[in-house]
């Protein structure tokens, strides 16, 4: 077999989601995932440190995108609007991937160890946004509070967006959720 | 030795904090903690499921206090103010315990596995507040957004309160942090 496996990450993610859906997360092994993807276990561990990590492959990219978008927002906008602009920019990544997002969320919701990993990733996302805000000259605690508010909006909007009854696009749900956060904190 | 050990939980917490501070979290064993407290390992495991849990003994109580205070806030107040009232009520618990809080935070900050446990406890706290708000008739996503905002305020205020340079009481820092959150989201 060639050392070069086209789209190995994408194939491993797809295989993992299929198997976690069919058999559950715990009974599935890394060997099963690699076999389903037509790859070796060795290849799996070239990309992911453990069985959980295949579900979080997008996290580092999302974090970098979000931090860059906060840093790149027009100088004149308020911190919360820099975060809003950044969320707008990044949620485009999810377009056309709602089924993938739903399958992934179903697996995570069924497994406490995956929920823990998700919490850690979200905390890292919040800290990256806070750091990007500090880079814009926003002091603390404003930077931390604004970042936490932005990540809360992202998490809540994500849940609303993947709901089977939802008809709205992710960017629309994000904007509406931010407006609701502003309303509840303004009371 | 008598089966009845007065204030076993408090003695184990104190012994654990001392040892984690002196030797670090990883090298300290449950046997060490029990011995320092003048108790047996068996007694330790009667109260705590693992070595980490001794640092989180107050979490369940805090969660119940906060949820009850949200539920008991005057009917007329807005959701965010019900949460503010509840935070005011619970942070009194920390009075006179700033040194304990600092020691505990230093141990947690030095250990990723403890930071994970803390994230999980905070997520549970937020969900308990959201549930208490739903019990007041607050719908979603407002309940979740308000609860997340309240817990963000609690976390940020806690960090500011234990800072060595801080002179203000915890309730004052909480009120000021909430005002800052309202300011950053109002922009």
Short mmCIF file of C-alpha atoms in Angstrom, two decimals, chain B:
data_model
loop_
_atom_site.label_atom_id
_atom_site.label_comp_id
_atom_site.label_asym_id
_atom_site.label_seq_id
_atom_site.Cartn_x
_atom_site.Cartn_y
_atom_site.Cartn_z
CA UNK B 1 -11.00 3.29 66.35
CA UNK B 2 -14.56 4.48 66.59
CA UNK B 3 -16.65 4.26 63.39
CA UNK B 4 -17.73 7.84 64.03
CA UNK B 5 -15.13 10.34 62.88
CA UNK B 6 -16.06 13.94 63.66
CA UNK B 7 -15.85 16.19 60.58
CA UNK B 8 -14.14 13.50 58.48
CA UNK B 9 -14.90 15.39 55.24
CA UNK B 10 -13.37 18.64 56.52
CA UNK B 11 -10.29 16.84 57.86
CA UNK B 12 -9.76 14.98 54.58
CA UNK B 13 -10.15 18.19 52.55
CA UNK B 14 -7.67 20.03 54.73
CA UNK B 15 -5.16 17.16 54.65
CA UNK B 16 -5.50 16.83 50.86
CA UNK B 17 -4.94 20.54 50.22
CA UNK B 18 -1.89 20.52 52.48
CA UNK B 19 -0.36 17.51 50.76
CA UNK B 20 -1.19 18.64 47.20
CA UNK B 21 0.47 21.97 48.07
CA UNK B 22 3.55 20.36 49.62
CA UNK B 23 4.16 17.45 47.22
CA UNK B 24 1.93 18.11 44.21
CA UNK B 25 -1.28 16.35 43.20
CA UNK B 26 0.13 13.40 41.24
CA UNK B 27 2.63 12.07 43.82
CA UNK B 28 0.11 12.24 46.69
CA UNK B 29 -1.90 9.07 47.31
CA UNK B 30 -5.27 8.57 48.97
CA UNK B 31 -3.41 6.62 51.68
CA UNK B 32 -1.24 9.72 52.33
CA UNK B 33 -4.33 11.93 52.63
CA UNK B 34 -6.10 9.55 54.99
CA UNK B 35 -2.97 9.18 57.16
CA UNK B 36 -2.48 12.97 57.40
CA UNK B 37 -6.14 13.32 58.46
CA UNK B 38 -5.75 10.53 61.03
CA UNK B 39 -8.31 8.40 59.19
CA UNK B 40 -8.30 5.21 57.10
CA UNK B 41 -8.39 4.85 53.32
CA UNK B 42 -11.67 3.03 53.81
CA UNK B 43 -13.10 6.16 55.42
CA UNK B 44 -11.79 8.28 52.51
CA UNK B 45 -13.65 6.14 49.98
CA UNK B 46 -16.81 6.32 52.07
CA UNK B 47 -16.96 10.01 51.15
CA UNK B 48 -15.08 10.38 47.86
CA UNK B 49 -15.01 8.20 44.73
CA UNK B 50 -11.42 9.04 43.77
CA UNK B 51 -8.43 11.24 44.60
CA UNK B 52 -9.72 14.18 42.57
CA UNK B 53 -13.14 14.29 44.20
CA UNK B 54 -11.89 15.56 47.59
CA UNK B 55 -11.29 18.92 45.86
CA UNK B 56 -14.89 19.05 44.61
CA UNK B 57 -16.72 18.11 47.80
CA UNK B 58 -18.51 21.46 47.86
CA UNK B 59 -19.81 21.26 44.28
CA UNK B 60 -23.03 19.36 44.88
CA UNK B 61 -23.92 21.65 47.78
CA UNK B 62 -23.16 24.75 45.73
CA UNK B 63 -25.29 23.44 42.90
CA UNK B 64 -28.28 22.77 45.18
CA UNK B 65 -27.92 26.17 46.90
CA UNK B 66 -27.76 28.03 43.60
CA UNK B 67 -30.70 26.18 42.04
CA UNK B 68 -32.81 26.70 45.18
CA UNK B 69 -31.95 30.40 45.30
CA UNK B 70 -32.91 30.83 41.62
CA UNK B 71 -36.19 29.01 42.27
CA UNK B 72 -36.85 31.14 45.37
CA UNK B 73 -36.15 34.57 43.86
CA UNK B 74 -39.18 36.90 43.79
CA UNK B 75 -41.56 36.04 40.95
CA UNK B 76 -41.44 39.54 39.53
CA UNK B 77 -37.71 39.66 38.79
CA UNK B 78 -36.24 39.06 35.34
CA UNK B 79 -34.32 35.78 34.79
CA UNK B 80 -30.88 37.43 34.86
CA UNK B 81 -31.78 39.16 38.13
CA UNK B 82 -33.01 35.89 39.64
CA UNK B 83 -29.56 34.48 38.82
CA UNK B 84 -27.86 37.61 40.23
CA UNK B 85 -29.85 37.29 43.45
CA UNK B 86 -28.91 33.62 43.67
CA UNK B 87 -25.20 34.34 43.12
CA UNK B 88 -25.40 36.97 45.87
CA UNK B 89 -26.89 34.37 48.19
CA UNK B 90 -24.39 31.61 47.49
CA UNK B 91 -21.15 33.53 47.43
CA UNK B 92 -21.68 34.21 51.14
CA UNK B 93 -20.65 30.55 51.57
CA UNK B 94 -17.10 31.54 50.56
CA UNK B 95 -16.78 34.23 53.21
CA UNK B 96 -13.70 33.73 55.35
CA UNK B 97 -12.48 31.01 52.99
CA UNK B 98 -10.36 33.01 50.54
CA UNK B 99 -7.12 31.26 51.56
CA UNK B 100 -8.74 27.85 51.10
CA UNK B 101 -10.08 28.99 47.71
CA UNK B 102 -6.62 30.20 46.63
CA UNK B 103 -4.87 27.00 47.66
CA UNK B 104 -7.49 24.88 45.91
CA UNK B 105 -7.27 26.95 42.73
CA UNK B 106 -3.46 26.72 42.68
CA UNK B 107 -3.71 22.90 42.79
CA UNK B 108 -6.35 22.83 40.04
CA UNK B 109 -4.45 25.26 37.79
CA UNK B 110 -1.39 23.00 37.94
CA UNK B 111 -3.24 19.82 36.86
CA UNK B 112 -5.06 19.34 33.54
CA UNK B 113 -7.10 16.41 34.89
CA UNK B 114 -8.40 18.65 37.69
CA UNK B 115 -9.18 21.44 35.23
CA UNK B 116 -11.28 18.92 33.29
CA UNK B 117 -13.17 17.91 36.42
CA UNK B 118 -13.75 21.61 37.19
CA UNK B 119 -15.15 22.21 33.69
CA UNK B 120 -17.56 19.31 34.18
CA UNK B 121 -18.71 20.67 37.56
CA UNK B 122 -19.24 24.13 36.06
CA UNK B 123 -21.25 22.67 33.17
CA UNK B 124 -23.42 20.83 35.71
CA UNK B 125 -23.86 24.06 37.70
CA UNK B 126 -24.97 25.88 34.55
CA UNK B 127 -27.44 23.11 33.66
CA UNK B 128 -28.89 23.17 37.22
CA UNK B 129 -29.42 26.94 36.98
CA UNK B 130 -31.04 26.57 33.53
CA UNK B 131 -33.36 23.90 34.93
CA UNK B 132 -34.31 26.15 37.87
CA UNK B 133 -35.08 28.96 35.39
CA UNK B 134 -37.27 26.60 33.33
CA UNK B 135 -39.08 25.87 36.60
CA UNK B 136 -39.81 29.62 36.77
CA UNK B 137 -41.39 29.43 33.33
CA UNK B 138 -38.41 30.74 31.37
CA UNK B 139 -38.29 29.12 27.92
CA UNK B 140 -35.28 27.99 25.92
CA UNK B 141 -32.91 29.26 24.65
CA UNK B 142 -33.35 32.11 27.19
CA UNK B 143 -32.96 29.74 30.18
CA UNK B 144 -29.71 28.25 28.85
CA UNK B 145 -28.29 31.63 27.77
CA UNK B 146 -29.11 33.25 31.12
CA UNK B 147 -27.63 30.34 33.08
CA UNK B 148 -24.45 30.34 30.97
CA UNK B 149 -24.12 34.10 31.50
CA UNK B 150 -24.54 33.65 35.25
CA UNK B 151 -21.93 30.90 35.48
CA UNK B 152 -19.50 32.93 33.34
CA UNK B 153 -19.93 35.80 35.80
CA UNK B 154 -19.34 33.41 38.71
CA UNK B 155 -16.14 31.97 37.15
CA UNK B 156 -14.69 35.33 36.17
CA UNK B 157 -15.61 36.92 39.52
CA UNK B 158 -14.03 34.00 41.39
CA UNK B 159 -10.72 34.52 39.54
CA UNK B 160 -10.79 38.27 40.26
CA UNK B 161 -11.74 37.72 43.92
CA UNK B 162 -8.85 35.33 44.70
CA UNK B 163 -6.28 37.57 42.96
CA UNK B 164 -3.67 38.59 45.57
CA UNK B 165 -4.17 42.25 44.67
CA UNK B 166 -7.93 42.18 45.24
CA UNK B 167 -9.35 44.01 48.27
CA UNK B 168 -13.07 43.68 47.50
CA UNK B 169 -15.52 41.13 48.92
CA UNK B 170 -16.79 38.31 46.69
CA UNK B 171 -20.37 39.70 46.50
CA UNK B 172 -19.06 43.11 45.40
CA UNK B 173 -16.86 41.51 42.72
CA UNK B 174 -19.82 39.42 41.49
CA UNK B 175 -22.06 42.48 41.15
CA UNK B 176 -19.35 44.44 39.36
CA UNK B 177 -18.63 41.51 36.99
CA UNK B 178 -22.33 41.17 36.14
CA UNK B 179 -22.45 44.90 35.39
CA UNK B 180 -19.43 44.44 33.09
CA UNK B 181 -21.09 41.51 31.29
CA UNK B 182 -24.19 43.66 30.75
CA UNK B 183 -21.95 46.42 29.40
CA UNK B 184 -20.03 44.20 26.94
CA UNK B 185 -23.19 42.58 25.56
CA UNK B 186 -25.02 45.93 25.28
CA UNK B 187 -22.45 47.39 22.91
#
